[in-house]
Coordinates of C-alpha atoms in Angstrom, one line a residue:
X1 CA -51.5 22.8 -34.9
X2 CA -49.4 26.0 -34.6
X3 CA -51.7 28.1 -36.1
X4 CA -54.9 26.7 -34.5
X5 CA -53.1 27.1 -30.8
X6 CA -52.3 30.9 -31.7
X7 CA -55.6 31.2 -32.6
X8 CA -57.1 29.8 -29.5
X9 CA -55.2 31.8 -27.3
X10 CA -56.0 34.9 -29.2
X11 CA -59.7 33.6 -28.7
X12 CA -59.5 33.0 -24.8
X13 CA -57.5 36.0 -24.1
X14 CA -60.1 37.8 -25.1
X15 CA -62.6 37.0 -22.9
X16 CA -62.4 39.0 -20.0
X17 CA -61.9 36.3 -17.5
X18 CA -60.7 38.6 -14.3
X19 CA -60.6 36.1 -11.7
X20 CA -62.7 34.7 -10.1
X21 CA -65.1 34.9 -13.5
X22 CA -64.3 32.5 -16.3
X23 CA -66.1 34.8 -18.9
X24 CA -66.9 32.0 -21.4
X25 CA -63.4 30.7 -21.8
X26 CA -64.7 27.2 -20.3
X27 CA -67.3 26.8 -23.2
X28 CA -64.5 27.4 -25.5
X29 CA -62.5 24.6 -24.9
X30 CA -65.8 22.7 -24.3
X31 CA -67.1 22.9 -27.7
X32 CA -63.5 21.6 -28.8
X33 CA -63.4 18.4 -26.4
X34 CA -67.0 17.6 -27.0
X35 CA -66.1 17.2 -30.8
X36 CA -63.5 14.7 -29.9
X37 CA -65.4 12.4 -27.4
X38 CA -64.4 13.9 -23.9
X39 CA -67.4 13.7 -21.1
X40 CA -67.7 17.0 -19.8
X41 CA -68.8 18.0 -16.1
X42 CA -69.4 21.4 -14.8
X43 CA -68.6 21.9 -11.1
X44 CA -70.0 25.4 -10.3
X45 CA -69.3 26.7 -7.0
X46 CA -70.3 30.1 -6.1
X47 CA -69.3 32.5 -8.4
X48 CA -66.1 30.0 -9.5
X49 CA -66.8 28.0 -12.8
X50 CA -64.6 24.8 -12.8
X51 CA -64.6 21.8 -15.3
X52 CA -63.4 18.4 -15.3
X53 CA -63.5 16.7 -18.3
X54 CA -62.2 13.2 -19.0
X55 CA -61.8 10.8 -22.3
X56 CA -61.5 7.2 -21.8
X57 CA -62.2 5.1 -18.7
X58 CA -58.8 3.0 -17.9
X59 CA -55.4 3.8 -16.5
X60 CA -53.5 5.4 -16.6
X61 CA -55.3 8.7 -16.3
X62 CA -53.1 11.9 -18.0
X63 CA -54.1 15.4 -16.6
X64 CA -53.9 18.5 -18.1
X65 CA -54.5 21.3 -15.6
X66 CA -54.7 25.0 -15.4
X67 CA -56.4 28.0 -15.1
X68 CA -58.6 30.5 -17.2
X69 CA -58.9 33.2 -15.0
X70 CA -56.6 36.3 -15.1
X71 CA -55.3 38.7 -12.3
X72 CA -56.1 42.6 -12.9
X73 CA -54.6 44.7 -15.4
X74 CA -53.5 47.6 -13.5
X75 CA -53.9 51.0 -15.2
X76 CA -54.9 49.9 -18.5
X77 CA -53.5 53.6 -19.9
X78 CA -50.1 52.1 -19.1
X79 CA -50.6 49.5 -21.8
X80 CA -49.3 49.6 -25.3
X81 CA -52.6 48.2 -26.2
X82 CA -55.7 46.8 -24.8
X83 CA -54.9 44.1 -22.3
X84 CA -58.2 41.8 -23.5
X85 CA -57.8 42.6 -27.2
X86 CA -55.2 39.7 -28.1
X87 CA -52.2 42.0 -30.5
X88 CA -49.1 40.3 -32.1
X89 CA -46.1 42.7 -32.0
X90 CA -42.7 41.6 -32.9
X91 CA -43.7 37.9 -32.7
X92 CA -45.4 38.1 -29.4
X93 CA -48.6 37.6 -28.7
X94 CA -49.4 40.2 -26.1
X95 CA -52.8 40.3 -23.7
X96 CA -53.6 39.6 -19.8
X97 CA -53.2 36.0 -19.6
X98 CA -51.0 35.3 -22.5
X99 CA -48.3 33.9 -20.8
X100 CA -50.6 32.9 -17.2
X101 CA -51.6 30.4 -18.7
X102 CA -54.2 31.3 -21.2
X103 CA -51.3 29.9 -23.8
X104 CA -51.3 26.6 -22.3
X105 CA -54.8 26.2 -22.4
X106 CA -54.7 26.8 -26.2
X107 CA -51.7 24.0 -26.5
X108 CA -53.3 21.4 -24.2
X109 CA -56.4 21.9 -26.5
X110 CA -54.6 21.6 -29.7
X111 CA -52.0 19.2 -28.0
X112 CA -55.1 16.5 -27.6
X113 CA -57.1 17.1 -30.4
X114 CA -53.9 15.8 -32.6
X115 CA -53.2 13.3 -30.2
X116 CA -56.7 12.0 -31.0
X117 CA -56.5 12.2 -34.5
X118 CA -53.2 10.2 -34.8
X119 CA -54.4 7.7 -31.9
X120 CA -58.3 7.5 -31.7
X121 CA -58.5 4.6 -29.9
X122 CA -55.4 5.3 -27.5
X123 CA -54.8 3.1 -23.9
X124 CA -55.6 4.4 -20.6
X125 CA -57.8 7.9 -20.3
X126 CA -56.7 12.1 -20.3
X127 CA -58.6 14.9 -18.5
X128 CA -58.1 18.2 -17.8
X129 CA -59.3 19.9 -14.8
X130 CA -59.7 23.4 -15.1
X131 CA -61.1 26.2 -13.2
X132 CA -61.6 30.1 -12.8
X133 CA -60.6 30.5 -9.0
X134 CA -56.4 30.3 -9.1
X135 CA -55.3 33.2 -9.1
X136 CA -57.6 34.3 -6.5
X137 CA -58.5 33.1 -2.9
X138 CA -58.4 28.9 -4.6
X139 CA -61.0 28.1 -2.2
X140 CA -64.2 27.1 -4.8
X141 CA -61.4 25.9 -7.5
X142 CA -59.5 23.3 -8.1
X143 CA -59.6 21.9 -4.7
X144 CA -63.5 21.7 -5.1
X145 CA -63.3 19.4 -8.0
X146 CA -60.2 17.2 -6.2
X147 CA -62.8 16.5 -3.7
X148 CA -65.5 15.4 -5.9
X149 CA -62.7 13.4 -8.4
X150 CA -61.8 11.5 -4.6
X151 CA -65.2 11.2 -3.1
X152 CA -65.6 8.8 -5.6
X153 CA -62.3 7.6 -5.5
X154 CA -61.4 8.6 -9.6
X155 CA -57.5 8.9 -9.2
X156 CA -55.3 10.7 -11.2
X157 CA -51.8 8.9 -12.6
X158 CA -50.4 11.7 -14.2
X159 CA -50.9 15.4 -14.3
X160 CA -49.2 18.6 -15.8
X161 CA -50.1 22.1 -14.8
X162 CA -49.1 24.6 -17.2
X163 CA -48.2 27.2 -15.0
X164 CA -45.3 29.1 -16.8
X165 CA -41.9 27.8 -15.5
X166 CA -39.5 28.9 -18.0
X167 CA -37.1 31.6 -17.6
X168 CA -34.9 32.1 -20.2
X169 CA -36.0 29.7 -22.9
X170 CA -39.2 27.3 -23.8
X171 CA -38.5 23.9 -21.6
X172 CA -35.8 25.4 -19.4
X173 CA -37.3 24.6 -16.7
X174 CA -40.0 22.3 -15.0
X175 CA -41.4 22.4 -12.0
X176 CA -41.4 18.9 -9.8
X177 CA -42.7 20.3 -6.6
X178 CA -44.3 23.3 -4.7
X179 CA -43.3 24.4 -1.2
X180 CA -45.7 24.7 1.2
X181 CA -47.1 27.8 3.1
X182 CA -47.6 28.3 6.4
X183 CA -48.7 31.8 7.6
X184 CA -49.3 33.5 11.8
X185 CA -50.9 36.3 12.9
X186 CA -48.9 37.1 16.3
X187 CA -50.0 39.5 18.8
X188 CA -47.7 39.9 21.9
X189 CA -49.2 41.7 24.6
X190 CA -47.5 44.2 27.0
X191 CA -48.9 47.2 29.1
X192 CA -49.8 50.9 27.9
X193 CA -48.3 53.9 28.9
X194 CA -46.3 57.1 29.2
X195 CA -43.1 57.3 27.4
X196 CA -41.6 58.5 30.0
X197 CA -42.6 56.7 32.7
X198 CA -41.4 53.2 31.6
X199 CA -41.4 51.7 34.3
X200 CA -45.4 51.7 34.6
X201 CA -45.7 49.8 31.7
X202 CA -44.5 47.2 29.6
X203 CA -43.2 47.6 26.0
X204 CA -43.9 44.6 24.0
X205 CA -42.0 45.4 21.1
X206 CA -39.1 45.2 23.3
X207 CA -39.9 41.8 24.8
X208 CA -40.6 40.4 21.8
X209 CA -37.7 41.3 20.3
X210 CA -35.1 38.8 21.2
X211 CA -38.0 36.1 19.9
X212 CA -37.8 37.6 16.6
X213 CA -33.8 37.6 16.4
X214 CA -34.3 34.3 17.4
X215 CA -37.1 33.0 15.2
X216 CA -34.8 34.8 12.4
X217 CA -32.1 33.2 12.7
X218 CA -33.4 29.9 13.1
X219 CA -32.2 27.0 11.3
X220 CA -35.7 24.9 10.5
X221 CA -34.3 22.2 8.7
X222 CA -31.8 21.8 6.2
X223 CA -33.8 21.0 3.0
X224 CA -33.4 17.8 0.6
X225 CA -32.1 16.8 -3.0
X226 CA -35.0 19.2 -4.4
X227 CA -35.7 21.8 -1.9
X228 CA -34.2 24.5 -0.5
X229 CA -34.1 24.5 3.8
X230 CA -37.0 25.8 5.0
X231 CA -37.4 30.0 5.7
X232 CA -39.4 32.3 7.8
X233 CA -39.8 35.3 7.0
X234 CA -42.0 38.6 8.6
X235 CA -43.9 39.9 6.1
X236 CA -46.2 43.2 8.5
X237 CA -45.2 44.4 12.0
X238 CA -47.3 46.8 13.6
X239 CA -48.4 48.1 17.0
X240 CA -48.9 51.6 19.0
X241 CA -51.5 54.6 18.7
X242 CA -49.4 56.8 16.5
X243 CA -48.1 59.1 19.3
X244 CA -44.6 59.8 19.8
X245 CA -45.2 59.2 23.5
X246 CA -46.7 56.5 24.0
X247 CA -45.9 52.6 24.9
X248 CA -48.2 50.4 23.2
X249 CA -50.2 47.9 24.7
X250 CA -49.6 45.3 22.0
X251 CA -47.4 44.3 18.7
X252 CA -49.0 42.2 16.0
X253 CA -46.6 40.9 13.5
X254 CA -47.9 38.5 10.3
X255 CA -45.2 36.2 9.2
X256 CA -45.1 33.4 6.9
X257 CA -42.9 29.9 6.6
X258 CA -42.1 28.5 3.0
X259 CA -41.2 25.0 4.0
X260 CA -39.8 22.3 2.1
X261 CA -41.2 18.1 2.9
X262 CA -38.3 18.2 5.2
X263 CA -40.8 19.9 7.5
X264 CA -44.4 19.5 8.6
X265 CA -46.9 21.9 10.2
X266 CA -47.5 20.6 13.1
X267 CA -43.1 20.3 13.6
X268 CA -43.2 24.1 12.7
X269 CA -46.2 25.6 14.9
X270 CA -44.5 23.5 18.0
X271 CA -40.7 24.8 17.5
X272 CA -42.0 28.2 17.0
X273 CA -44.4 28.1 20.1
X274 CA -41.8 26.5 22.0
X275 CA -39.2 29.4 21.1
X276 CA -41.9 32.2 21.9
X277 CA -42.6 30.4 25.7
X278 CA -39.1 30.3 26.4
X279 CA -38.7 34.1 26.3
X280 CA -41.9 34.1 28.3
X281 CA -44.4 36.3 26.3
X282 CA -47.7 36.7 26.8
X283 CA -49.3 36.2 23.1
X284 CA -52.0 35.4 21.0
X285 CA -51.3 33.4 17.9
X286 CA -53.5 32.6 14.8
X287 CA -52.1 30.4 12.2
X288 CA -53.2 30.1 8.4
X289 CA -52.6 27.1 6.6
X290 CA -52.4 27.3 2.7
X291 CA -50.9 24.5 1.3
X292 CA -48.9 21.9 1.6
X293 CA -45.4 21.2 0.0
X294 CA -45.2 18.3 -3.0
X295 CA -43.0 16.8 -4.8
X296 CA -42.7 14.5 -7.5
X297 CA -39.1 13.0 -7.6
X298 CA -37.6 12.1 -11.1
X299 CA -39.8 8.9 -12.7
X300 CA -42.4 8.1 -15.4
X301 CA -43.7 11.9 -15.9
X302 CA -40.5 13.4 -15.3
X303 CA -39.0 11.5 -17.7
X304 CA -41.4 11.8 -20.4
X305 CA -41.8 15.4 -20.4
X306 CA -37.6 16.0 -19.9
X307 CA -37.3 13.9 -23.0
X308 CA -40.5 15.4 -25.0
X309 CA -39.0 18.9 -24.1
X310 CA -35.6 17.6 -25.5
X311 CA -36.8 16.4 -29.0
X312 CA -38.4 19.7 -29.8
X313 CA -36.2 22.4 -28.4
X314 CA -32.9 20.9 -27.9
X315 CA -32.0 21.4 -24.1
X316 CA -32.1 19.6 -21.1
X317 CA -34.4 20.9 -18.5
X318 CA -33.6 21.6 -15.1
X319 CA -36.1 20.8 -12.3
X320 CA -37.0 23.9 -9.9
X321 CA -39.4 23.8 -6.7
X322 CA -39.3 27.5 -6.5
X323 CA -41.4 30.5 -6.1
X324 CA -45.2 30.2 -4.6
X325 CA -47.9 27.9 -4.1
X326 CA -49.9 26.9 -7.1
X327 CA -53.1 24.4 -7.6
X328 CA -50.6 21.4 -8.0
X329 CA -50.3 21.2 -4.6
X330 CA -54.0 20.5 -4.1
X331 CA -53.9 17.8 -7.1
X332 CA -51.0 16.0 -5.5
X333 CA -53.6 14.5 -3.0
X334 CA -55.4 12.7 -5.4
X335 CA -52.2 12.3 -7.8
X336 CA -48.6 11.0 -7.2
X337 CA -46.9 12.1 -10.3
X338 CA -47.3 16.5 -10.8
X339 CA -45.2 18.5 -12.6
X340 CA -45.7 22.1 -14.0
X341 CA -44.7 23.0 -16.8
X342 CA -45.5 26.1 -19.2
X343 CA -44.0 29.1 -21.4
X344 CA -41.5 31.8 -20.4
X345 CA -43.0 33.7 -16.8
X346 CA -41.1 36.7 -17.4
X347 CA -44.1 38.7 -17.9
X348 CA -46.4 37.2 -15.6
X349 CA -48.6 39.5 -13.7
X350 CA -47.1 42.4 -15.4
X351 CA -48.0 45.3 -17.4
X352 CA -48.1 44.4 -21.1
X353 CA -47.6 40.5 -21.2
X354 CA -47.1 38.4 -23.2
X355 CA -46.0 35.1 -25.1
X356 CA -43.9 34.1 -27.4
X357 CA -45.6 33.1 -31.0
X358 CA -42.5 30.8 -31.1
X359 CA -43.1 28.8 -27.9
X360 CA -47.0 28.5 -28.9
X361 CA -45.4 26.5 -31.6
X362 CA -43.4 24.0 -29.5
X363 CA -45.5 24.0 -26.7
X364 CA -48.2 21.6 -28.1
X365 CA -45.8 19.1 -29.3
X366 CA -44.3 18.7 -26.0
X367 CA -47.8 18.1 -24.3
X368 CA -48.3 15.7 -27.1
X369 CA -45.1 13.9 -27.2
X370 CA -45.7 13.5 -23.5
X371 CA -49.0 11.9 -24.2
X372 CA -47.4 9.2 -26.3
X373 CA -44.9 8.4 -24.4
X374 CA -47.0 7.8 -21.3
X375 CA -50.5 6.4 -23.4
X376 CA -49.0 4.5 -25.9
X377 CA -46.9 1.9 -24.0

């Protein structure tokens, strides 16, 4: 198995899957479930190949799901080699995608296929939805294929992204929740004019000011057991014609809220519209909505995978609902139970990445321990 998961990431890695094009890497791992009695059904949309593919009709359903397509390489002169030609180098397997998640593809693959070897006529059902549009604008991904799985009501029990979550060693840490994302485009409008004649105009940087001290220092909630209190955060401010003398006429800012499920949208638009009437501004305001917090608190899947992670490696993981959104939190609507959990991220996104040879190894036996504990009962 350790051998035939290397081999498979070598194989998808070098396809050149830059988002949103899967690049063949779909027909891969199709040609490898078909063998082993999985139903197979492509869900094209647009340019975004997705596929959802599912052995066994009963409950409980077990999800593996992930992504095949990769974010740019950057200057490709700045690599030590070439970022689609898969090269091992000091027991790392290096290439775009090694690590995110083109690795956990290969040990899902390899995780099933000796899970249906041992256990060919195993209870309940396992699927794996994957696409080609996560790392991009995830709006012809995963999401598509959630609708189609809940249009005709096909639940999900179970599922485990394999995003990579682990920071200093394989199965260090597991993700059991995403916080959402909430993003505003606001435009606070004043009146143009001479610099030095302020008093015919109105600066709007300057009344919105004592908003934005105030929306910064906000307290939005204070956060649960698994989350961290909710944050806001300016991420572009802008306004003015470029002359030195010269009031603008408006100041656009972008922000964006990370909040935890001790918050909801429609609590966060109101406090900050309430905040921004207060100081009596006149303003335009556009809001984004990207995804919604999860969380999956400890139970069944937690459980399995913590004590699958412990028999091979030896440690304890820890449970994290940090950094950004990821496709879990589209799955959640259809699934109760989500975790993520993957290889070491250190490299993610990054000139010259890669993963470990060492945690291809393990990897696969934790999906596949995780399988038996949860399919076997």
């Amino acid at each position: 198995m350790q051998n035939e998961t290397l081999a498979l990431a070598q194989a998808l890695i070098a396809c050149r899957s830059l988002t949103p094009f899967d690049n063949g890497c779909q027909e891969i791992l199709i040609s490898r479930l078909e063998k082993i009695g999985f139903s197979i059904e492509r869900v094209r949309c647009g340019e975004v190949d997705n596929l959802w593919a599912r052995r066994g009709t009963t409950a409980p359903l077990l999800c593996f799901a992930g992504h095949t397509d990769v974010v740019p390489t950057g200057p490709v002169d700045k690599w030590d080699s070439d970022p689609f030609v898969p090269v091992i180098r000091n027991d790392r397997l290096y290439g775009r995608g090694a690590a995110d998640m083109k690795g956990s593809l290969a040990a899902f693959i390899t995780a099933i296929e000796a899970f249906v070897a041992a256990h060919p006529t195993h209870g309940g059902s396992i699927g794996l939805l994957i696409t080609s549009d996560e790392e991009g604008i995830a709006v012809d991904g995963t999401v598509r294929v959630v609708e189609t799985l809940k249009a005709r009501n096909e639940l999900i029990d179970y599922c485990i992204v394999g995003e990579p979550t682990c920071v200093d060693r394989l199965g260090d840490t597991i993700k059991n929740g995403r916080r959402g994302s909430l993003s505003g485009t606001l435009t606070v409008k004043g009146i143009q004019g001479h610099i030095a004649y302020p008093h015919l105009a109105k600066n709007p940087i300057h009344l919105a000011a004592p908003a934005i001290a105030e929306l910064a220092q906000a307290r939005w909630d204070e956060g649960n057991e698994y989350f961290p209190p909710t944050t806001w955060q300016i991420s572009n401010i802008y306004g003015g014609t470029g002359a030195t003398n010269v009031i603008p006429g408006e100041v656009t800012m972008l922000f964006n809220f990370r909040f935890s499920t001790a918050s909801t949208v429609e609590s966060l638009q109101q406090r900050v519209h309430e905040i921004l009437d207060r100081h009596g501004l006149d303003y335009d305001l556009r809001w984004e909505f990207s995804g919604k917090p999860y969380l999956t608190p400890r139970g069944s899947l937690v459980d399995a995978i913590s004590h699958a992670i412990s028999t091979v490696t030896g440690i304890e993981p820890a449970l994290s609902t940090s950094g950004g959104t990821s496709d879990g939190r589209f799955i959640a609507d259809i699934c109760p139970q989500v975790v993520e959990m993957g290889p070491r991220n250190a490299t993610i996104h990054k000139l010259n990445e890669y993963v470990e040879v060492e945690d291809l190894q393990h990897l696969p036996h934790i999906y596949r321990l995780t399988l038996e504990s949860l399919l076997l009962r």
